[in-house]
mmCIF file of C-alpha atoms in Angstrom:
data_model
loop_
_atom_site.group_PDB
_atom_site.id
_atom_site.type_symbol
_atom_site.label_atom_id
_atom_site.label_comp_id
_atom_site.label_asym_id
_atom_site.label_seq_id
_atom_site.Cartn_x
_atom_site.Cartn_y
_atom_site.Cartn_z
ATOM 1 C CA MET A 19 -17.114 -23.501 -10.510
ATOM 2 C CA GLY A 20 -15.098 -24.706 -7.491
ATOM 3 C CA PHE A 21 -14.847 -23.002 -4.117
ATOM 4 C CA GLU A 22 -11.626 -21.294 -5.276
ATOM 5 C CA GLN A 23 -13.390 -19.486 -8.143
ATOM 6 C CA ASP A 24 -16.276 -18.535 -5.876
ATOM 7 C CA ALA A 25 -13.817 -17.187 -3.267
ATOM 8 C CA VAL A 26 -11.934 -15.103 -5.859
ATOM 9 C CA SER A 27 -15.199 -13.649 -7.166
ATOM 10 C CA GLU A 28 -16.348 -12.794 -3.650
ATOM 11 C CA LEU A 29 -12.968 -11.288 -2.732
ATOM 12 C CA TRP A 30 -12.954 -9.086 -5.835
ATOM 13 C CA ARG A 31 -16.558 -8.043 -5.271
ATOM 14 C CA THR A 32 -15.832 -7.215 -1.635
ATOM 15 C CA ALA A 33 -12.472 -5.521 -2.083
ATOM 16 C CA TRP A 34 -12.965 -3.640 -5.330
ATOM 17 C CA CYS A 35 -16.637 -3.276 -6.092
ATOM 18 C CA HIS A 36 -17.915 -2.368 -2.634
ATOM 19 C CA ARG A 37 -15.216 -0.006 -1.474
ATOM 20 C CA SER A 38 -15.672 1.547 1.925
ATOM 21 C CA ASP A 39 -15.911 5.263 2.604
ATOM 22 C CA MET A 40 -12.373 5.080 4.020
ATOM 23 C CA GLN A 41 -11.042 3.501 0.803
ATOM 24 C CA ARG A 42 -12.839 6.099 -1.319
ATOM 25 C CA GLU A 43 -11.509 8.932 0.838
ATOM 26 C CA LEU A 44 -7.960 7.652 0.429
ATOM 27 C CA THR A 45 -8.200 7.742 -3.353
ATOM 28 C CA ARG A 46 -10.530 10.674 -3.993
ATOM 29 C CA GLY A 47 -9.303 14.143 -3.066
ATOM 30 C CA ALA A 48 -5.654 13.386 -2.471
ATOM 31 C CA GLN A 49 -5.332 11.363 -5.712
ATOM 32 C CA GLY A 50 -2.235 9.493 -4.584
ATOM 33 C CA GLU A 51 -0.771 11.961 -2.104
ATOM 34 C CA MET A 52 -0.895 9.488 0.765
ATOM 35 C CA PHE A 53 0.957 6.875 -1.259
ATOM 36 C CA ALA A 54 3.597 9.368 -2.425
ATOM 37 C CA ILE A 55 4.088 10.571 1.150
ATOM 38 C CA ARG A 56 4.507 6.989 2.358
ATOM 39 C CA GLN A 57 7.073 6.257 -0.370
ATOM 40 C CA LEU A 58 9.080 9.379 0.425
ATOM 41 C CA ALA A 59 8.877 8.768 4.167
ATOM 42 C CA HIS A 60 10.087 5.203 3.721
ATOM 43 C CA HIS A 61 12.740 5.720 1.024
ATOM 44 C CA GLY A 62 13.811 9.336 1.543
ATOM 45 C CA THR A 63 14.748 11.462 -1.448
ATOM 46 C CA MET A 64 13.412 10.109 -4.736
ATOM 47 C CA THR A 65 13.222 11.240 -8.343
ATOM 48 C CA PRO A 66 9.853 11.675 -10.067
ATOM 49 C CA SER A 67 10.664 8.591 -12.196
ATOM 50 C CA GLN A 68 11.269 6.494 -9.083
ATOM 51 C CA LEU A 69 7.979 7.685 -7.611
ATOM 52 C CA ALA A 70 6.166 6.912 -10.872
ATOM 53 C CA ALA A 71 7.548 3.368 -10.844
ATOM 54 C CA ALA A 72 6.718 2.859 -7.160
ATOM 55 C CA LEU A 73 3.161 4.139 -7.578
ATOM 56 C CA ASN A 74 2.664 2.493 -10.982
ATOM 57 C CA ALA A 75 1.728 5.878 -12.436
ATOM 58 C CA THR A 76 2.598 7.762 -15.593
ATOM 59 C CA SER A 77 5.162 10.553 -15.565
ATOM 60 C CA GLY A 78 2.346 13.001 -16.390
ATOM 61 C CA ARG A 79 0.295 11.848 -13.418
ATOM 62 C CA ILE A 80 3.312 12.134 -11.114
ATOM 63 C CA SER A 81 4.080 15.625 -12.419
ATOM 64 C CA THR A 82 0.524 16.737 -11.643
ATOM 65 C CA LEU A 83 0.619 15.065 -8.230
ATOM 66 C CA LEU A 84 3.961 16.647 -7.298
ATOM 67 C CA SER A 85 2.793 20.104 -8.417
ATOM 68 C CA SER A 86 -0.260 19.806 -6.196
ATOM 69 C CA MET A 87 1.782 18.544 -3.262
ATOM 70 C CA GLU A 88 4.367 21.307 -3.714
ATOM 71 C CA LYS A 89 1.628 23.983 -3.680
ATOM 72 C CA LYS A 90 0.346 22.502 -0.421
ATOM 73 C CA GLY A 91 3.840 22.616 1.076
ATOM 74 C CA LEU A 92 4.099 18.819 1.429
ATOM 75 C CA ILE A 93 7.204 18.363 -0.747
ATOM 76 C CA THR A 94 10.109 20.257 -2.237
ATOM 77 C CA ARG A 95 11.622 19.683 -5.658
ATOM 78 C CA GLU A 96 15.266 20.542 -6.123
ATOM 79 C CA THR A 97 17.817 20.069 -8.849
ATOM 80 C CA ASP A 98 20.450 17.438 -8.098
ATOM 81 C CA PRO A 99 23.722 19.343 -7.581
ATOM 82 C CA ASP A 100 25.662 16.448 -9.163
ATOM 83 C CA ASP A 101 23.451 16.227 -12.253
ATOM 84 C CA ARG A 102 21.340 19.271 -13.082
ATOM 85 C CA ARG A 103 19.060 17.158 -15.326
ATOM 86 C CA VAL A 104 17.775 15.238 -12.280
ATOM 87 C CA VAL A 105 15.032 16.523 -9.981
ATOM 88 C CA LEU A 106 15.044 15.352 -6.358
ATOM 89 C CA VAL A 107 11.796 15.178 -4.376
ATOM 90 C CA ASN A 108 11.787 15.448 -0.585
ATOM 91 C CA LEU A 109 9.101 15.636 2.076
ATOM 92 C CA THR A 110 8.805 18.840 4.052
ATOM 93 C CA ASP A 111 8.061 18.876 7.765
ATOM 94 C CA ALA A 112 4.431 19.527 6.819
ATOM 95 C CA GLY A 113 4.506 16.468 4.518
ATOM 96 C CA ARG A 114 5.919 14.264 7.274
ATOM 97 C CA GLU A 115 3.277 15.555 9.687
ATOM 98 C CA ARG A 116 0.509 14.905 7.140
ATOM 99 C CA GLY A 117 1.819 11.342 6.671
ATOM 100 C CA ARG A 118 1.924 10.817 10.427
ATOM 101 C CA LYS A 119 -1.649 12.102 10.846
ATOM 102 C CA ASP A 120 -2.975 10.031 7.940
ATOM 103 C CA MET A 121 -1.398 6.868 9.336
ATOM 104 C CA GLU A 122 -2.681 7.641 12.830
ATOM 105 C CA GLU A 123 -6.220 8.138 11.517
ATOM 106 C CA MET A 124 -6.075 4.912 9.525
ATOM 107 C CA ARG A 125 -4.622 3.013 12.493
ATOM 108 C CA ASP A 126 -7.392 4.340 14.755
ATOM 109 C CA ALA A 127 -10.046 3.288 12.237
ATOM 110 C CA VAL A 128 -8.607 -0.222 11.869
ATOM 111 C CA CYS A 129 -8.281 -0.573 15.658
ATOM 112 C CA TRP A 130 -11.962 0.323 15.969
ATOM 113 C CA ILE A 131 -12.839 -2.284 13.331
ATOM 114 C CA PHE A 132 -10.820 -4.907 15.218
ATOM 115 C CA SER A 133 -12.567 -3.967 18.466
ATOM 116 C CA GLN A 134 -15.886 -4.663 16.724
ATOM 117 C CA MET A 135 -14.638 -8.021 15.402
ATOM 118 C CA GLY A 136 -13.305 -9.144 18.770
ATOM 119 C CA GLU A 137 -9.904 -10.575 19.656
ATOM 120 C CA ARG A 138 -10.397 -14.137 18.404
ATOM 121 C CA ARG A 139 -11.720 -13.144 14.969
ATOM 122 C CA THR A 140 -9.130 -10.365 14.645
ATOM 123 C CA ARG A 141 -6.271 -12.782 15.367
ATOM 124 C CA GLU A 142 -7.731 -15.263 12.863
ATOM 125 C CA PHE A 143 -8.021 -12.495 10.270
ATOM 126 C CA VAL A 144 -4.416 -11.372 10.824
ATOM 127 C CA ASP A 145 -3.134 -14.972 10.661
ATOM 128 C CA LEU A 146 -5.080 -15.682 7.478
ATOM 129 C CA THR A 147 -3.933 -12.400 5.917
ATOM 130 C CA ARG A 148 -0.304 -13.259 6.722
ATOM 131 C CA GLU A 149 -0.759 -16.705 5.162
ATOM 132 C CA PHE A 150 -2.469 -15.228 2.090
ATOM 133 C CA MET A 151 0.292 -12.639 1.625
ATOM 134 C CA THR A 152 2.977 -15.324 1.924
ATOM 135 C CA TYR A 153 1.348 -17.250 -0.918
ATOM 136 C CA MET A 154 0.960 -14.003 -2.899
ATOM 137 C CA SER A 155 4.663 -13.230 -2.456
ATOM 138 C CA ILE A 156 5.713 -16.428 -4.263
ATOM 139 C CA CYS A 157 2.961 -16.718 -6.880
ATOM 140 C CA LYS A 158 3.954 -14.726 -9.969
ATOM 141 C CA PRO A 159 1.531 -14.062 -12.846
ATOM 142 C CA GLY A 160 2.477 -15.874 -16.029
ATOM 143 C CA GLN A 161 4.898 -18.208 -14.264
ATOM 144 C CA PRO A 162 4.458 -21.787 -13.047
ATOM 145 C CA ARG A 163 2.892 -22.091 -9.622
ATOM 146 C CA PRO A 164 5.378 -22.559 -6.765
ATOM 147 C CA THR A 165 6.522 -26.036 -5.851
ATOM 148 C CA ALA A 166 5.866 -27.554 -2.437
ATOM 149 C CA GLU A 167 9.522 -26.843 -1.577
ATOM 150 C CA GLU A 168 9.193 -23.148 -2.519
ATOM 151 C CA VAL A 169 6.037 -22.904 -0.404
ATOM 152 C CA ARG A 170 7.790 -24.544 2.566
ATOM 153 C CA LYS A 171 10.748 -22.141 2.285
ATOM 154 C CA ALA A 172 8.442 -19.111 2.054
ATOM 155 C CA PHE A 173 6.661 -20.110 5.249
ATOM 156 C CA GLU A 174 9.969 -20.774 7.016
ATOM 157 C CA ARG A 175 11.156 -17.241 6.137
ATOM 158 C CA ARG A 176 7.880 -15.859 7.473
ATOM 159 C CA GLU A 177 8.460 -17.181 10.977
#
């Protein structure tokens, strides 16, 4: 096994098998609320189908999620006045505030982590993450790997 296979195994073990308390907290009680709030905050009004596609969730899961969020006062669901078959989902003020608080808490936690890593290692991490994500953006499963020209163009767009 080459270094690439070892690195993939280590990355998967680190990222998915040894999840942090913060990662577990994000996915446990809220069961997708944070992600739905972020989608609605970023895109505005959405239909349940659009949310399901964005969150890669089933319509049943989205229905359950939206019911829970509506009970908590985080969203409203209204019938589209132009097409009564369509339901429109919007964030409430409480939902926007929850999203703001969640992001602030996460930002504070990551800032603390970076303070522990130090400036040099943090900048290296951010640079390497940006490079990794650029490669990820052009490497599609089931398709040929990008050419040197496609890689060059992707990195030019990044700058």
